[in-house]
């Protein structure tokens, strides 16, 4: 009779570095799209500031902006993935070392609505930490559709994510602002924590999901697609051993294990 080995609690000072996950997560299975090549995209945020992205090729963009966040102009190598028809997730990194910043935005061509996550690093009291700012914007010819709103639709779900043949995690969504992750198989096997998160509605069964970690400097922005049963996006982390950023493309197949519905007995004694 076989038994499951006991994996005990792992103290924080024994956790591996962020780069431990690099080899196990593999490549994104959705190919990069060149559909934006030769086009430009103007996004006007909630404060009226404008940013124009000029997609010069399928991999190179430049921008100009009068917004207070980020640089007013610049160029970058980008990746655009069409997660669903007409819905793109665009990702690029500029800068080096602790000054690097990772921009990821989700753009719905049918509505003209976009949400950008801008992740940066800062030096905390004892180590480098991460921060992500979200900016909601629309194109000048948008359909007046609402911005991607905060969502509670993942709350109660327990989802199993297969990132590769060697890496598997589960997520348990506790509230609109907190979830628990647990590494079932892979470089972080046995590790688990509860983190701050945010979820935004993008389309039916499609969510922009963000989380930030307490132990490691990790800022993750991705699309969770319950309809297509996959997630895709990126993790932007700081590796304390090499003193440099780690950019990890996220790609998984997912299964909903269960959904918790609490009994309505709070008024009973």
mmCIF file of C-alpha atoms in Angstrom, residues 28-201:
data_model
loop_
_atom_site.group_PDB
_atom_site.id
_atom_site.type_symbol
_atom_site.label_atom_id
_atom_site.label_comp_id
_atom_site.label_asym_id
_atom_site.label_seq_id
_atom_site.Cartn_x
_atom_site.Cartn_y
_atom_site.Cartn_z
ATOM 1 C CA UNK A 28 3.157 30.142 -24.443
ATOM 2 C CA UNK A 29 1.125 27.880 -26.710
ATOM 3 C CA UNK A 30 -0.837 30.725 -28.290
ATOM 4 C CA UNK A 31 1.387 32.172 -30.966
ATOM 5 C CA UNK A 32 2.232 35.860 -31.062
ATOM 6 C CA UNK A 33 -0.018 37.781 -33.433
ATOM 7 C CA UNK A 34 1.172 40.260 -36.058
ATOM 8 C CA UNK A 35 -2.335 41.655 -36.571
ATOM 9 C CA UNK A 36 -1.443 44.992 -34.958
ATOM 10 C CA UNK A 37 1.572 45.513 -37.226
ATOM 11 C CA UNK A 38 1.307 48.737 -39.229
ATOM 12 C CA UNK A 39 -1.451 50.169 -37.028
ATOM 13 C CA UNK A 40 -1.595 52.727 -34.251
ATOM 14 C CA UNK A 41 -3.674 52.747 -31.096
ATOM 15 C CA UNK A 42 -4.630 55.849 -29.111
ATOM 16 C CA UNK A 43 -5.756 55.237 -25.536
ATOM 17 C CA UNK A 44 -7.278 58.005 -23.424
ATOM 18 C CA UNK A 45 -7.252 57.256 -19.710
ATOM 19 C CA UNK A 46 -9.703 58.296 -17.007
ATOM 20 C CA UNK A 47 -7.775 61.526 -16.374
ATOM 21 C CA UNK A 48 -7.928 62.539 -20.032
ATOM 22 C CA UNK A 49 -4.267 61.745 -20.696
ATOM 23 C CA UNK A 50 -3.446 60.213 -24.063
ATOM 24 C CA UNK A 51 -0.976 57.500 -25.053
ATOM 25 C CA UNK A 52 -0.416 56.495 -28.663
ATOM 26 C CA UNK A 53 1.134 53.134 -29.522
ATOM 27 C CA UNK A 54 2.556 52.807 -33.039
ATOM 28 C CA UNK A 55 3.058 49.154 -33.949
ATOM 29 C CA UNK A 56 5.828 49.478 -36.521
ATOM 30 C CA UNK A 57 6.192 45.729 -37.046
ATOM 31 C CA UNK A 58 4.860 42.560 -35.479
ATOM 32 C CA UNK A 59 7.443 42.849 -32.710
ATOM 33 C CA UNK A 60 8.490 46.531 -32.456
ATOM 34 C CA UNK A 61 6.445 49.447 -31.170
ATOM 35 C CA UNK A 62 7.004 53.035 -30.173
ATOM 36 C CA UNK A 63 4.841 55.255 -28.037
ATOM 37 C CA UNK A 64 4.259 58.858 -27.155
ATOM 38 C CA UNK A 65 2.279 59.947 -24.136
ATOM 39 C CA UNK A 66 1.306 62.988 -22.077
ATOM 40 C CA UNK A 67 0.372 60.811 -19.078
ATOM 41 C CA UNK A 68 2.143 61.248 -15.758
ATOM 42 C CA UNK A 69 3.025 57.546 -15.506
ATOM 43 C CA UNK A 70 5.924 56.096 -17.491
ATOM 44 C CA UNK A 71 8.179 57.748 -20.044
ATOM 45 C CA UNK A 72 6.706 60.273 -22.526
ATOM 46 C CA UNK A 73 8.275 58.522 -25.535
ATOM 47 C CA UNK A 74 10.148 55.330 -26.241
ATOM 48 C CA UNK A 75 10.493 52.150 -28.246
ATOM 49 C CA UNK A 76 10.220 48.527 -27.210
ATOM 50 C CA UNK A 77 10.052 44.962 -28.395
ATOM 51 C CA UNK A 78 6.532 43.713 -27.738
ATOM 52 C CA UNK A 79 4.462 40.574 -27.949
ATOM 53 C CA UNK A 80 0.773 40.678 -28.855
ATOM 54 C CA UNK A 81 -1.386 37.603 -28.382
ATOM 55 C CA UNK A 82 -4.977 37.414 -29.583
ATOM 56 C CA UNK A 83 -6.489 35.658 -26.581
ATOM 57 C CA UNK A 84 -9.931 35.658 -28.151
ATOM 58 C CA UNK A 85 -11.104 37.055 -31.454
ATOM 59 C CA UNK A 86 -10.469 40.803 -31.305
ATOM 60 C CA UNK A 87 -9.151 40.747 -27.718
ATOM 61 C CA UNK A 88 -5.404 41.243 -27.450
ATOM 62 C CA UNK A 89 -2.969 41.072 -24.564
ATOM 63 C CA UNK A 90 0.102 43.177 -25.364
ATOM 64 C CA UNK A 91 3.260 42.978 -23.286
ATOM 65 C CA UNK A 92 6.623 44.767 -23.295
ATOM 66 C CA UNK A 93 9.512 45.546 -20.944
ATOM 67 C CA UNK A 94 11.745 48.631 -20.976
ATOM 68 C CA UNK A 95 14.701 49.593 -18.795
ATOM 69 C CA UNK A 96 17.254 47.507 -16.962
ATOM 70 C CA UNK A 97 17.849 46.235 -13.456
ATOM 71 C CA UNK A 98 15.737 47.713 -10.708
ATOM 72 C CA UNK A 99 14.614 50.446 -13.132
ATOM 73 C CA UNK A 100 12.952 47.953 -15.483
ATOM 74 C CA UNK A 101 9.214 48.226 -15.948
ATOM 75 C CA UNK A 102 6.757 45.807 -17.507
ATOM 76 C CA UNK A 103 3.647 47.106 -19.277
ATOM 77 C CA UNK A 104 0.830 44.694 -20.090
ATOM 78 C CA UNK A 105 -2.458 45.868 -21.527
ATOM 79 C CA UNK A 106 -5.629 44.113 -22.611
ATOM 80 C CA UNK A 107 -7.408 45.728 -25.550
ATOM 81 C CA UNK A 108 -10.836 44.803 -26.890
ATOM 82 C CA UNK A 109 -11.115 45.951 -30.505
ATOM 83 C CA UNK A 110 -14.905 45.535 -30.537
ATOM 84 C CA UNK A 111 -15.487 48.021 -27.707
ATOM 85 C CA UNK A 112 -12.351 50.182 -27.738
ATOM 86 C CA UNK A 113 -11.832 49.458 -24.036
ATOM 87 C CA UNK A 114 -8.373 48.758 -22.606
ATOM 88 C CA UNK A 115 -6.797 48.163 -19.197
ATOM 89 C CA UNK A 116 -3.052 48.518 -18.647
ATOM 90 C CA UNK A 117 -0.982 47.111 -15.814
ATOM 91 C CA UNK A 118 2.345 48.908 -15.278
ATOM 92 C CA UNK A 119 4.679 46.943 -12.988
ATOM 93 C CA UNK A 120 7.821 48.459 -11.473
ATOM 94 C CA UNK A 121 10.352 47.738 -8.739
ATOM 95 C CA UNK A 122 11.390 49.808 -5.754
ATOM 96 C CA UNK A 123 13.952 49.308 -3.015
ATOM 97 C CA UNK A 124 12.263 48.403 0.248
ATOM 98 C CA UNK A 125 13.787 48.411 3.704
ATOM 99 C CA UNK A 126 15.485 45.042 3.274
ATOM 100 C CA UNK A 127 15.033 44.023 -0.372
ATOM 101 C CA UNK A 128 13.612 44.956 -3.751
ATOM 102 C CA UNK A 129 9.823 44.923 -3.922
ATOM 103 C CA UNK A 130 7.285 45.272 -6.753
ATOM 104 C CA UNK A 131 4.291 47.484 -7.456
ATOM 105 C CA UNK A 132 1.630 47.510 -10.183
ATOM 106 C CA UNK A 133 -0.576 50.422 -11.221
ATOM 107 C CA UNK A 134 -3.685 49.866 -13.327
ATOM 108 C CA UNK A 135 -4.895 52.403 -15.881
ATOM 109 C CA UNK A 136 -8.299 52.144 -17.576
ATOM 110 C CA UNK A 137 -8.625 53.743 -20.990
ATOM 111 C CA UNK A 138 -10.680 53.868 -24.184
ATOM 112 C CA UNK A 139 -10.027 54.708 -27.813
ATOM 113 C CA UNK A 140 -11.411 57.976 -29.231
ATOM 114 C CA UNK A 141 -13.986 55.984 -31.247
ATOM 115 C CA UNK A 142 -14.972 53.585 -28.463
ATOM 116 C CA UNK A 143 -18.532 52.293 -28.220
ATOM 117 C CA UNK A 144 -19.004 53.920 -24.783
ATOM 118 C CA UNK A 145 -18.777 50.474 -23.261
ATOM 119 C CA UNK A 146 -17.922 50.531 -19.550
ATOM 120 C CA UNK A 147 -14.363 50.098 -18.351
ATOM 121 C CA UNK A 148 -13.201 46.676 -17.267
ATOM 122 C CA UNK A 149 -14.794 46.633 -13.817
ATOM 123 C CA UNK A 150 -13.592 44.878 -10.660
ATOM 124 C CA UNK A 151 -15.116 41.429 -10.500
ATOM 125 C CA UNK A 152 -16.053 38.882 -7.838
ATOM 126 C CA UNK A 153 -16.872 36.094 -10.291
ATOM 127 C CA UNK A 154 -13.825 33.978 -9.413
ATOM 128 C CA UNK A 155 -14.652 34.015 -5.701
ATOM 129 C CA UNK A 156 -15.284 30.509 -4.380
ATOM 130 C CA UNK A 157 -13.597 28.755 -7.279
ATOM 131 C CA UNK A 158 -10.719 26.312 -6.868
ATOM 132 C CA UNK A 159 -8.806 26.025 -10.149
ATOM 133 C CA UNK A 160 -6.006 23.655 -11.148
ATOM 134 C CA UNK A 161 -3.385 25.141 -13.517
ATOM 135 C CA UNK A 162 -1.029 22.972 -15.606
ATOM 136 C CA UNK A 163 1.852 25.163 -16.744
ATOM 137 C CA UNK A 164 3.933 22.315 -18.158
ATOM 138 C CA UNK A 165 4.590 18.621 -17.660
ATOM 139 C CA UNK A 166 6.575 19.497 -14.538
ATOM 140 C CA UNK A 167 4.718 22.489 -13.051
ATOM 141 C CA UNK A 168 1.201 22.510 -11.594
ATOM 142 C CA UNK A 169 -0.496 24.892 -9.149
ATOM 143 C CA UNK A 170 -3.906 25.392 -7.645
ATOM 144 C CA UNK A 171 -5.594 28.707 -6.876
ATOM 145 C CA UNK A 172 -8.346 29.178 -4.324
ATOM 146 C CA UNK A 173 -10.142 32.507 -4.776
ATOM 147 C CA UNK A 174 -11.232 33.686 -1.348
ATOM 148 C CA UNK A 175 -12.466 37.250 -1.868
ATOM 149 C CA UNK A 176 -12.271 39.832 -4.691
ATOM 150 C CA UNK A 177 -8.980 40.956 -3.140
ATOM 151 C CA UNK A 178 -7.294 37.789 -1.847
ATOM 152 C CA UNK A 179 -6.484 34.297 -3.106
ATOM 153 C CA UNK A 180 -4.358 31.337 -2.049
ATOM 154 C CA UNK A 181 -1.873 29.616 -4.361
ATOM 155 C CA UNK A 182 -0.297 26.224 -3.764
ATOM 156 C CA UNK A 183 2.407 24.519 -5.842
ATOM 157 C CA UNK A 184 1.369 20.906 -6.331
ATOM 158 C CA UNK A 185 4.248 19.912 -8.609
ATOM 159 C CA UNK A 186 7.427 21.707 -9.680
ATOM 160 C CA UNK A 187 10.212 23.917 -8.376
ATOM 161 C CA UNK A 188 8.019 25.381 -5.612
ATOM 162 C CA UNK A 189 6.375 22.102 -4.612
ATOM 163 C CA UNK A 190 4.879 22.331 -1.160
ATOM 164 C CA UNK A 191 4.953 26.129 -1.051
ATOM 165 C CA UNK A 192 1.722 28.040 -0.531
ATOM 166 C CA UNK A 193 0.654 31.523 0.452
ATOM 167 C CA UNK A 194 -2.291 33.903 0.466
ATOM 168 C CA UNK A 195 -1.782 37.066 -1.556
ATOM 169 C CA UNK A 196 -3.431 40.308 -2.564
ATOM 170 C CA UNK A 197 -5.130 40.139 -5.950
ATOM 171 C CA UNK A 198 -7.526 41.988 -8.244
ATOM 172 C CA UNK A 199 -9.880 40.634 -10.896
ATOM 173 C CA UNK A 200 -11.477 42.602 -13.759
ATOM 174 C CA UNK A 201 -14.259 41.497 -16.110
#
